[in-house]
Coordinates of C-alpha atoms in Angstrom, one line a residue:
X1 CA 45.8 21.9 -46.7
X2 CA 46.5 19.5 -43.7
X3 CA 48.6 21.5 -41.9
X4 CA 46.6 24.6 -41.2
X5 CA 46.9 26.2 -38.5
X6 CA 44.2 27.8 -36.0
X7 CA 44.1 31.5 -34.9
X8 CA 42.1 32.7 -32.1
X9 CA 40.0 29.1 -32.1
X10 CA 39.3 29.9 -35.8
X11 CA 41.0 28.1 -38.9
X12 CA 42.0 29.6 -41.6
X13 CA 40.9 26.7 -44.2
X14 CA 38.1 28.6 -45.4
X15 CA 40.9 32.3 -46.4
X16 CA 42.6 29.7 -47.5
X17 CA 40.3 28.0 -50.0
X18 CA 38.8 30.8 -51.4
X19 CA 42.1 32.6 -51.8
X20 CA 43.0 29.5 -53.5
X21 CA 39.8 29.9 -55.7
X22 CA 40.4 33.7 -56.4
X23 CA 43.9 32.5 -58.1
X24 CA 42.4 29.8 -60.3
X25 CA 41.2 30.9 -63.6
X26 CA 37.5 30.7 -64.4
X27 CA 36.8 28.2 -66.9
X28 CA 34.7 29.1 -69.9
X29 CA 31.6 26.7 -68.9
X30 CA 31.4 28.3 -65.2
X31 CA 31.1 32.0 -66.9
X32 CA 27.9 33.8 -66.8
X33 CA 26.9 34.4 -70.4
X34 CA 25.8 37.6 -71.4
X35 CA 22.9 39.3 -70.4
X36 CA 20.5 39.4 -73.6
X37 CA 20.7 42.6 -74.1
X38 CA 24.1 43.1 -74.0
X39 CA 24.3 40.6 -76.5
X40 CA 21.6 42.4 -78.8
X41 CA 23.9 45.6 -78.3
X42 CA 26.9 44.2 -79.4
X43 CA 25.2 42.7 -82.8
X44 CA 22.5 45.5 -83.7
X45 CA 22.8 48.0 -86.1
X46 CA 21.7 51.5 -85.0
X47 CA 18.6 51.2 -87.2
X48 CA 17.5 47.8 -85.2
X49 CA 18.9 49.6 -81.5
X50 CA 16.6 52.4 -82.3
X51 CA 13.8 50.0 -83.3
X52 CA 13.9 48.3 -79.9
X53 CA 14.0 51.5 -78.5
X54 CA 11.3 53.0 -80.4
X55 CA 9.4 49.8 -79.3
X56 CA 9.9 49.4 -75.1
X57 CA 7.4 50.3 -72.8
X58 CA 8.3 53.4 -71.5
X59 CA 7.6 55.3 -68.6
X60 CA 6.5 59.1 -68.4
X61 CA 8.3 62.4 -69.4
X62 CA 8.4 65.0 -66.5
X63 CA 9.7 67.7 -68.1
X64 CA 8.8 69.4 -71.1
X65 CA 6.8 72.4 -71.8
X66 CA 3.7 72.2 -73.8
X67 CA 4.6 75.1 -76.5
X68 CA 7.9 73.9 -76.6
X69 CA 6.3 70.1 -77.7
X70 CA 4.4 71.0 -80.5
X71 CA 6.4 70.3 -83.9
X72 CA 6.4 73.2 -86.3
X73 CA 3.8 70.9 -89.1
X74 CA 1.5 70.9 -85.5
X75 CA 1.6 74.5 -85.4
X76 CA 0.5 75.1 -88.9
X77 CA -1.9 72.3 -89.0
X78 CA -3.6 73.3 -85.8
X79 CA -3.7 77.0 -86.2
X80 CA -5.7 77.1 -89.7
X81 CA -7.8 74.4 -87.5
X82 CA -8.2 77.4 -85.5
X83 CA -11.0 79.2 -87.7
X84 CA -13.6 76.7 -86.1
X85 CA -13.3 78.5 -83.0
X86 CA -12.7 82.1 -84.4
X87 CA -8.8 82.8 -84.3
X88 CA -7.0 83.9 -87.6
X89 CA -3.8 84.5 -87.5
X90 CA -1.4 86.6 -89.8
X91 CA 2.3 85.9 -89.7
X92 CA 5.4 88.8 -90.9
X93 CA 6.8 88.0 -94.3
X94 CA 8.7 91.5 -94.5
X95 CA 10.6 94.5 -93.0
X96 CA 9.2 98.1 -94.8
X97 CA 10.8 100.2 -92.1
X98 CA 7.7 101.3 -90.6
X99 CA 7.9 104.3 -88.6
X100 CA 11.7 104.0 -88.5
X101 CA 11.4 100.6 -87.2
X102 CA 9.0 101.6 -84.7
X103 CA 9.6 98.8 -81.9
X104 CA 12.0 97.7 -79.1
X105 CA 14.5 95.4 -80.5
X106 CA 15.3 94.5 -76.5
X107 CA 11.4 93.9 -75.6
X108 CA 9.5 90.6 -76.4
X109 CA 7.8 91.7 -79.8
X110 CA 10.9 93.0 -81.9
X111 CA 9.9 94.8 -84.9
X112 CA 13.0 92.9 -86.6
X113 CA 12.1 89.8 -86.1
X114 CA 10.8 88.0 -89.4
X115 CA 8.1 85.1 -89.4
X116 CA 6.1 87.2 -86.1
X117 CA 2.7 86.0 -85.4
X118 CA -0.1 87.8 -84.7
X119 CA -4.0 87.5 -84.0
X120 CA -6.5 88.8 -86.7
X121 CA -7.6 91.7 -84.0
X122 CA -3.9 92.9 -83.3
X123 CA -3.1 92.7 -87.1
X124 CA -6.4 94.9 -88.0
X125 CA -4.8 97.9 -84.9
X126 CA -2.0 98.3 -87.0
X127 CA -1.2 100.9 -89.3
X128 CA -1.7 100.3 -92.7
X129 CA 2.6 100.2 -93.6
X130 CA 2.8 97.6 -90.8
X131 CA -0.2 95.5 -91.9
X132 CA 2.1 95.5 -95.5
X133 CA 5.0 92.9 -93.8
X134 CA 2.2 90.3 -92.6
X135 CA 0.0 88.0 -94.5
X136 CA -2.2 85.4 -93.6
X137 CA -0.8 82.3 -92.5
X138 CA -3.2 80.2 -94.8
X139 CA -2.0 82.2 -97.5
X140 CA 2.2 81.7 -97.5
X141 CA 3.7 80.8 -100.3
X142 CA 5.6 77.4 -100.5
X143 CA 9.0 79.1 -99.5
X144 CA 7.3 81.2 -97.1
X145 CA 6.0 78.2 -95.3
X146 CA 9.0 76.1 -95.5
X147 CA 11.0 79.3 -93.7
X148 CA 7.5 79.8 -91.2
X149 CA 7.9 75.9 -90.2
X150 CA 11.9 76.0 -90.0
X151 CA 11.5 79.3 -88.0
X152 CA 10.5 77.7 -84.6
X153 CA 13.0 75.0 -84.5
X154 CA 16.5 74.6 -84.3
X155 CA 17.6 73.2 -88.1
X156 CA 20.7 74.9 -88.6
X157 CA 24.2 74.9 -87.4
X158 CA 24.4 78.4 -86.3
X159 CA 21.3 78.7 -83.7
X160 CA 21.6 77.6 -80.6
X161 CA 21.0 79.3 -76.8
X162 CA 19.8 82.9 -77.8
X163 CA 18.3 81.9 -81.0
X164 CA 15.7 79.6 -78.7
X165 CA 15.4 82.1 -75.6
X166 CA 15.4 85.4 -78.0
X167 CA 13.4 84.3 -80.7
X168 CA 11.6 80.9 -81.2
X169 CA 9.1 82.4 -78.6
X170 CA 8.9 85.8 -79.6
X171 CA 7.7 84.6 -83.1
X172 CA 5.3 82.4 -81.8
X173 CA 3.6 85.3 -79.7
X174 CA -0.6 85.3 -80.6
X175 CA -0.5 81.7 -82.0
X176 CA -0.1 80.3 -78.4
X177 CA -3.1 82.6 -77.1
X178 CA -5.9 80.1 -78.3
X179 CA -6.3 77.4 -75.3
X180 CA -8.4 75.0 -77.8
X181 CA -4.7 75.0 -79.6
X182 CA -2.7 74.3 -77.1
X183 CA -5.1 71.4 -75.8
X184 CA -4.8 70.0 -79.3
X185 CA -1.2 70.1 -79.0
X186 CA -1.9 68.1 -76.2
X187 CA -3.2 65.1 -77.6
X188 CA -1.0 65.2 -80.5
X189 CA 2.1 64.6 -78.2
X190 CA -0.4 62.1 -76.5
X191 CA -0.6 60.0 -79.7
X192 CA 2.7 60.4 -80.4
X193 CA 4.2 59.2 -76.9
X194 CA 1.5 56.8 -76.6
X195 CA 3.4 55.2 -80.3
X196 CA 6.7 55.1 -78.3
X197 CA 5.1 53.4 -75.6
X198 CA 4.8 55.8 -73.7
X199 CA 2.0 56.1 -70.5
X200 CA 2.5 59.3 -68.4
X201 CA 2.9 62.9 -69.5
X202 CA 3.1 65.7 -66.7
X203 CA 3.6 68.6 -69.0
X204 CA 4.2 72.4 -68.3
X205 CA 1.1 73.9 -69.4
X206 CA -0.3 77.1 -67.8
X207 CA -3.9 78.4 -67.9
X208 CA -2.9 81.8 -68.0
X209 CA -2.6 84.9 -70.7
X210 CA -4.7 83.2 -73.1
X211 CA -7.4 85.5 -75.1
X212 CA -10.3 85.0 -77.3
X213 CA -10.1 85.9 -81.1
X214 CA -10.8 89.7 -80.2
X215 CA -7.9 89.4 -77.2
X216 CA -10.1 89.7 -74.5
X217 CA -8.6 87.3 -71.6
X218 CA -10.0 84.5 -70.6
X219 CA -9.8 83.2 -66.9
X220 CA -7.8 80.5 -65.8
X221 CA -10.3 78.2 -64.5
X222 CA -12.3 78.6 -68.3
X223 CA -8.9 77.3 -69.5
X224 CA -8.3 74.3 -67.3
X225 CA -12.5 73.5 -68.5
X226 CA -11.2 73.4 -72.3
X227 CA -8.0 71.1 -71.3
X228 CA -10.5 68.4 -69.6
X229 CA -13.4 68.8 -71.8
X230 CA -10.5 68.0 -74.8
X231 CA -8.7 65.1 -72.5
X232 CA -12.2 63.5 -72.3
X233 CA -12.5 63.6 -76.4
X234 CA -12.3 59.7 -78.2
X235 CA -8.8 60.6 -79.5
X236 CA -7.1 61.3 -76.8
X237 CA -8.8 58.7 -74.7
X238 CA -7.6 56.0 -76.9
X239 CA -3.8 57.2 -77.1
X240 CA -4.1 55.5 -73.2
X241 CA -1.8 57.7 -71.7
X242 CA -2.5 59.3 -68.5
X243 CA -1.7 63.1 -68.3
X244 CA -1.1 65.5 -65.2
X245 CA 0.1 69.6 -65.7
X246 CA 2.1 71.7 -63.9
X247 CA 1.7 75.9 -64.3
X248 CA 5.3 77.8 -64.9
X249 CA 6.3 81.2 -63.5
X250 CA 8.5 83.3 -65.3
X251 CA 11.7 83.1 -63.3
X252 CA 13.1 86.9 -63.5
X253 CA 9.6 88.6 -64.3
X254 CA 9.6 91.9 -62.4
X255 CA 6.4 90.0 -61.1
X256 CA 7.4 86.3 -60.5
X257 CA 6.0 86.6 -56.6
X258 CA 2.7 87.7 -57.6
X259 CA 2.7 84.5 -60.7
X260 CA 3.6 82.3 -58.2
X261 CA 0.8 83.5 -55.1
X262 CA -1.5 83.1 -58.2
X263 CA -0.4 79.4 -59.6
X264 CA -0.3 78.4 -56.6
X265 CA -3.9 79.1 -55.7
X266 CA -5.1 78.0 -59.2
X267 CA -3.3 74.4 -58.6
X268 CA -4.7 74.1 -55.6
X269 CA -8.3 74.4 -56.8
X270 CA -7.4 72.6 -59.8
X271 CA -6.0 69.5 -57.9
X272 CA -7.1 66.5 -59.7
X273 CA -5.2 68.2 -63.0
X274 CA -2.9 70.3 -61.8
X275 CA 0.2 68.8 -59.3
X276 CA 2.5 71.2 -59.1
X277 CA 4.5 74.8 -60.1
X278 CA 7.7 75.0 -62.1
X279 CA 10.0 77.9 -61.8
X280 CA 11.2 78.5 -65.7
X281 CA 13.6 81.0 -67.9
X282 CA 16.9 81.5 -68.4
X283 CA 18.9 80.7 -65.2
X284 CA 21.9 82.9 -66.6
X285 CA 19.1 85.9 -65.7
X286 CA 20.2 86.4 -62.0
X287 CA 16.4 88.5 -61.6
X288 CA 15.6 85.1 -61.1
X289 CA 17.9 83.3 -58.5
X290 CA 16.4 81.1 -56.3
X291 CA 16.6 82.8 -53.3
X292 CA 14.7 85.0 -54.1
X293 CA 11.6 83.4 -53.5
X294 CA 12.3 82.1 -49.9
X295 CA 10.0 84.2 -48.1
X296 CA 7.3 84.0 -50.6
X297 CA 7.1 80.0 -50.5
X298 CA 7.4 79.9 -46.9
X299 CA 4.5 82.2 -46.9
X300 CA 2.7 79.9 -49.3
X301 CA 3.3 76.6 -47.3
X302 CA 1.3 78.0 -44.3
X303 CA -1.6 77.8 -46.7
X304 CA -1.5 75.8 -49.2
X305 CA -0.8 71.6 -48.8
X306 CA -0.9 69.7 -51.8
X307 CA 1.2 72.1 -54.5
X308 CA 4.6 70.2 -55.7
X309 CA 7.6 72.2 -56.9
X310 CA 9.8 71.3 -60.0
X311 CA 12.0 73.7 -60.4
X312 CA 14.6 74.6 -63.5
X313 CA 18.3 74.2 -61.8
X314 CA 21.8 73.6 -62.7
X315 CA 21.0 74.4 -66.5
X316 CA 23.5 76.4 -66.1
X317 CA 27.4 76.3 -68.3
X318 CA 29.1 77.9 -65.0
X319 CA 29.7 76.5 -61.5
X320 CA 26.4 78.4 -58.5
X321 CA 24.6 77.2 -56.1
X322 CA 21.3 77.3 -57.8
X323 CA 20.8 73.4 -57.1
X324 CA 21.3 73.3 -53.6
X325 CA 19.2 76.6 -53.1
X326 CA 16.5 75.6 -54.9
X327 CA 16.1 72.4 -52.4
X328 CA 16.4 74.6 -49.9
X329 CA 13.5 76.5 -51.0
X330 CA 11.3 73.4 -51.1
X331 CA 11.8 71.9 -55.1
X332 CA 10.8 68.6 -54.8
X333 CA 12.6 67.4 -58.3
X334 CA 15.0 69.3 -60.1
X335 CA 14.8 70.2 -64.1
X336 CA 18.1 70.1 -66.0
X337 CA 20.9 69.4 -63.0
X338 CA 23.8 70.0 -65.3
X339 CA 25.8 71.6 -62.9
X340 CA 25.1 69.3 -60.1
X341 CA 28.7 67.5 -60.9
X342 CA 30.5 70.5 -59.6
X343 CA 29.3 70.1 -56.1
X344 CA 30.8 67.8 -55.0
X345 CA 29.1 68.0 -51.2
X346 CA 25.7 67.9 -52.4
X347 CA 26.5 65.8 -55.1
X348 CA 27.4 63.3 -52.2
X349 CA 24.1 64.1 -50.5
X350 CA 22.0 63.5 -53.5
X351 CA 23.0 59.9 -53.9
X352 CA 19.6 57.4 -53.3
X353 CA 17.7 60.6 -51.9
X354 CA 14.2 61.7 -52.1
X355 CA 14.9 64.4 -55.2
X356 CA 14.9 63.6 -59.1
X357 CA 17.0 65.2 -61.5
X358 CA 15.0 65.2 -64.9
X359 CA 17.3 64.5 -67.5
X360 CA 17.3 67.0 -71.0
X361 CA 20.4 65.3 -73.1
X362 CA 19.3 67.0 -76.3
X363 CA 18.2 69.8 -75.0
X364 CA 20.9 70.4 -73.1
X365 CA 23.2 69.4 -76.2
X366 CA 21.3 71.9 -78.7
X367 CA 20.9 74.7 -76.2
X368 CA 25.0 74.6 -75.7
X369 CA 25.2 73.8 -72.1
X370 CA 27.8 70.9 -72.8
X371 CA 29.3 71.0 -76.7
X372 CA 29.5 66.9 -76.6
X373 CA 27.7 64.1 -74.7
X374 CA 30.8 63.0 -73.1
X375 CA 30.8 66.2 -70.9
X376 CA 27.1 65.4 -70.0
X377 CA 27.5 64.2 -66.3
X378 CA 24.2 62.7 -66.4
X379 CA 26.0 58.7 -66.2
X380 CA 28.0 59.9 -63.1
X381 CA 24.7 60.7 -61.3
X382 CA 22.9 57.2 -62.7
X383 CA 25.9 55.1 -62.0
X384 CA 26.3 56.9 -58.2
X385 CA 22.7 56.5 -57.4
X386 CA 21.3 60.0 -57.8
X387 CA 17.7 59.4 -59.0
X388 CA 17.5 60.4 -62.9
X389 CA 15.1 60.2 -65.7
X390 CA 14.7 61.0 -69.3
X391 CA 13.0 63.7 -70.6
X392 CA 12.2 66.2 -73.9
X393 CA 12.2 69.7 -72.9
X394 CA 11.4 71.2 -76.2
X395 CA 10.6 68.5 -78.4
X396 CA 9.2 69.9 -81.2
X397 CA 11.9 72.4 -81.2
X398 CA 14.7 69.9 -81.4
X399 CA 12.5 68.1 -84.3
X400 CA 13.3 65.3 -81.9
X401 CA 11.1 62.1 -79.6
X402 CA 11.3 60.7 -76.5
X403 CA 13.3 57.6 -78.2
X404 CA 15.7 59.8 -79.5
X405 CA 16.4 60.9 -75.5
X406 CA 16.8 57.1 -75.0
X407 CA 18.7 56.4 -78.0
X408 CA 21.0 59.0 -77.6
X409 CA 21.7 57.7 -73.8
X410 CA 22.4 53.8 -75.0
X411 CA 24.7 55.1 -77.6
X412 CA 26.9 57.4 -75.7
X413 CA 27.0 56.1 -72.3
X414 CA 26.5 52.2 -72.5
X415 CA 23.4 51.6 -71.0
X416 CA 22.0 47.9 -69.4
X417 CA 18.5 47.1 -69.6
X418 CA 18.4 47.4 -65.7
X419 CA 19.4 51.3 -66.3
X420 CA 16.9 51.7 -69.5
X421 CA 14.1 50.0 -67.0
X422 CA 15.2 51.3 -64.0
X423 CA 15.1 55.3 -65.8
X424 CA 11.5 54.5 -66.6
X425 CA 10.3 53.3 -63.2
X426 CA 12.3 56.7 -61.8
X427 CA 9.7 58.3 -63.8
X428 CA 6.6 57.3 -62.4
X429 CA 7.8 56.6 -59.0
X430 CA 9.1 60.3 -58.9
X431 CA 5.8 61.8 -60.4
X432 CA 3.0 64.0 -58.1
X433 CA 0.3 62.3 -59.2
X434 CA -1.4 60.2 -56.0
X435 CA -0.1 56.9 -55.0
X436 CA -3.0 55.2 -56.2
X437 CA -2.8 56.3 -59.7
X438 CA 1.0 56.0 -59.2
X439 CA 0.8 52.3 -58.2
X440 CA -1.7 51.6 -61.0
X441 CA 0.5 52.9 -63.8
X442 CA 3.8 51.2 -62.6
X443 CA 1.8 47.9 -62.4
X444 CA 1.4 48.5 -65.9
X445 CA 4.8 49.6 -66.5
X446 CA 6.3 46.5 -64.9
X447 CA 3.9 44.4 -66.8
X448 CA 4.4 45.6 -70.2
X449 CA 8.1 45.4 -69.8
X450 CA 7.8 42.1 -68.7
X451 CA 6.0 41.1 -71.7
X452 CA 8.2 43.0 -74.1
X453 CA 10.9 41.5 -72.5
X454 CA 9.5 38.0 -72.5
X455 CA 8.6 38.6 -76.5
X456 CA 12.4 39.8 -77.4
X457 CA 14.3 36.7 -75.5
X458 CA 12.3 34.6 -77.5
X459 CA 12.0 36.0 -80.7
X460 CA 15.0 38.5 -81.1
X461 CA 15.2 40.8 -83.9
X462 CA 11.8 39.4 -85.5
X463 CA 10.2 40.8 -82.5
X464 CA 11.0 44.2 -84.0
X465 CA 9.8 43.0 -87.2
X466 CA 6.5 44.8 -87.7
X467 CA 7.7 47.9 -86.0
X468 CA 8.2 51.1 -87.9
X469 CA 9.7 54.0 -85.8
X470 CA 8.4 57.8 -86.6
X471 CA 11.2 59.7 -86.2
X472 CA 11.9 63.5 -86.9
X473 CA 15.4 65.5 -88.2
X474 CA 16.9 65.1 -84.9
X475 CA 18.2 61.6 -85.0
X476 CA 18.5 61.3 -88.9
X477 CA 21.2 64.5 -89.1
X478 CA 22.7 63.3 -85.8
X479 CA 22.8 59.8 -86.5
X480 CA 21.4 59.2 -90.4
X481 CA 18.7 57.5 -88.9
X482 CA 16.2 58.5 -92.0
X483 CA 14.8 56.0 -93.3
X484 CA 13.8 52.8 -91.4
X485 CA 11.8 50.8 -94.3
X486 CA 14.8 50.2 -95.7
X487 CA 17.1 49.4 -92.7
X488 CA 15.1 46.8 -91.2
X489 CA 15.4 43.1 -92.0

């Protein structure tokens, strides 16, 4: 090393040392050990993985739609509960050929369509061959139930896209016209996120088309009444998980401009529950491209100044534009973003922006958008720096959880506890609610993960020890997660 030599005034000792350094091997004492969770990973069974996962603080889901949350037990449960505030419903049990068949198999109430349910006043309007193929709900048989409960979900190999968008909704028709229903669904996903560690839900949950027991409508502004009045009930206070709505406009509805003049009114007026309006449907319905409602949002904007926009994009098996249109038209985060990877400009663009793409894995799994996770791009975008977080969609239709979403993320793609905290903090940092209720709920974020974090370096596995995880079909056909009081230590 004496006889270095100077270059421009400068020596070149220091290249010289540390190129020396760079070429001598690391010895076993001066190596970083592994990070604790990486070495929990490479030791824990799934059953223990899904455990811890089941048990970390959590963050908020963005995206999922209310009716689409509500398992199909839920459903049954909460429509006989039902009869307290005058809504009896009657459900299809057979085909008689009324009237040679008598319906449009191409409209939204197909008279094919087994397991159909309607309010007591519709049932009692039709004729009497019609009112033969319905019974009431209560009053199913133990194989008619079991197919009612396994009708709206996806249980079986064969269902998939159109099984969910042509008939899971279409058989729940009247049930999801009680408000006082769907506000229990509420707080039943409340309790059950709020299990998971859960603390924020800003769930898709409209005020509109719902009808008393004899179908007359009931306004909007009633319905928002029932969801607070309910949100202000013991139960769902002590599930401690703060919740925010968003109303949803039927993408390719012959009358999507006039929904979304409406929503965006009723938000609006209904600010300090409702954030923000989500364009929904089937994107593969071109009636409902983005573009199409340019004009009408910059009309909007001259108005109206505190409405958000979450808008469905890139859920989509085919390369469009749909993602960067939808900015263009004002979306403030992005639902789905599937197709994001195959633009590669704004893919660029999108890296440590403003714009959050909420993340469906299982959804977009079961729905057939990608036929394994290792087409999913959703670790290109987390590892590039596009803003991402976890989310359900359609929970209860997937018999799934938010840990399942998590679990399913960890096990495919590799995930570091910085990523796993880092996805939760994108969810409350990217939600509408104000900045002061924003701030509050990531102080308690931060706080409970640094306790939970605190309590596992410590303790390891016996920190999981009194933790039992509910879990649904999902993760017990997809990973024969089934029974976790025998898997634990």
């Amino acid at each position: 090393m004496s006889a270095i030599k100077s270059v421009g005034g400068r020596t070149l000792a220091v290249a010289a040392l540390t190129l020396g350094y760079a070429l001598m091997p690391v010895s076993a004492e001066a190596k970083q050990p592994p990070h604790w969770f990486e070495q929990f990973k490479s030791t824990a069974s799934d059953a223990e993985l899904y455990t811890f996962l089941y048990a970390m603080p959590k963050g908020g889901d963005l995206h999922h739609h209310m009716t689409g949350s509500a398992l199909s037990e839920w459903w049954y449960e909460l429509a006989l509960a039902q009869q307290q505030h005058g809504y009896r419903y009657y459900t299809k049990v057979r085909i008689n050929n009324c009237n040679g068949f008598g319906g449009n198999e191409f409209g939204y109430r197909p008279y094919l369509l087994h397991l159909h349910n309607l309010l007591e006043s519709s049932y009692k309007k039709l004729t009497d061959c019609e009112k033969s193929e319905y019974k009431r709900l209560e009053d199913l048989n133990a194989r008619e139930k079991k197919a009612w409960l396994n009708s709206i979900r996806l249980d079986a190999a064969h269902e998939g896209r159109d099984e969910f968008f042509q008939s899971h909704w279409q058989r729940l028709d009247e049930l999801m016209n009680s408000p006082y229903l769907i506000a229990d669904i509420l707080v039943k996903n409340m309790q059950a996120f709020g299990d998971e560690g859960l603390i924020y839900m800003e769930s898709m949950m409209g005020a509109s088309g719902y009808t008393d027991p004899d179908g007359n409508p009931i306004e909007p502004d009633a319905v928002a009444d029932i969801y607070r009045a309910r949100l202000q009930q013991p139960d769902a206070k002590a599930t401690g998980v703060t919740v925010r709505m968003q109303e949803s406009i039927l993408r390719f509805a012959g009358n999507a401009e006039d929904q979304l003049r409406r929503y965006f009114d009723f938000v609006s007026r209904n600010n300090d529950l409702y954030l923000a309006v989500n364009m929904v449907g089937r994107e593969d319905n071109d009636k409902g491209h983005p573009m199409r409602f340019k004009e009408t949002l910059r009309d909007l904007r001259r108005t109206y100044n505190n409405v958000k926009l979450s808008i469905h994009a890139g859920e989509v098996d085919e390369p469009n534009f749909h993602i960067r249109d939808t900015l263009r038209i004002g979306a403030d985060r992005i639902g789905h973003g599937v197709n994001l990877i195959d633009d590669d400009d704004l893919l660029r663009q999108m890296r440590y922006g403003p714009y959050l793409i909420e993340i469906n894995l299982i959804s977009n799994l079961l729905l057939e958008y990608i036929e394994r996770y290792d087409q999913h791009p959703f670790p290109e975008y987390l590892r590039l720096g596009v803003p991402v977080a976890l989310s359900t969609d359609d929970r209860g239709m997937w018999d799934s959880n938010i840990t399942d979403e998590f679990f399913v993320a960890v096990k495919e793609f590799n995930l570091s506890w910085d990523e796993l905290t880092q996805l939760s903090r994108n969810s409350i940092s990217y939600a509408f609610i104000d900045e002061n209720n924003k701030a509050g709920l990531l102080n308690t974020l931060n706080s409970r993960l640094d306790s939970f974090e605190q309590g596992f370096e410590s303790q390891g596995v016996k920190a999981l020890s009194d933790i039992t995880p509910v879990t649904y079909s999902f993760v017990c056909k997809q990973y024969q997660l089934c029974d976790f009081t025998a898997s634990m230590p």
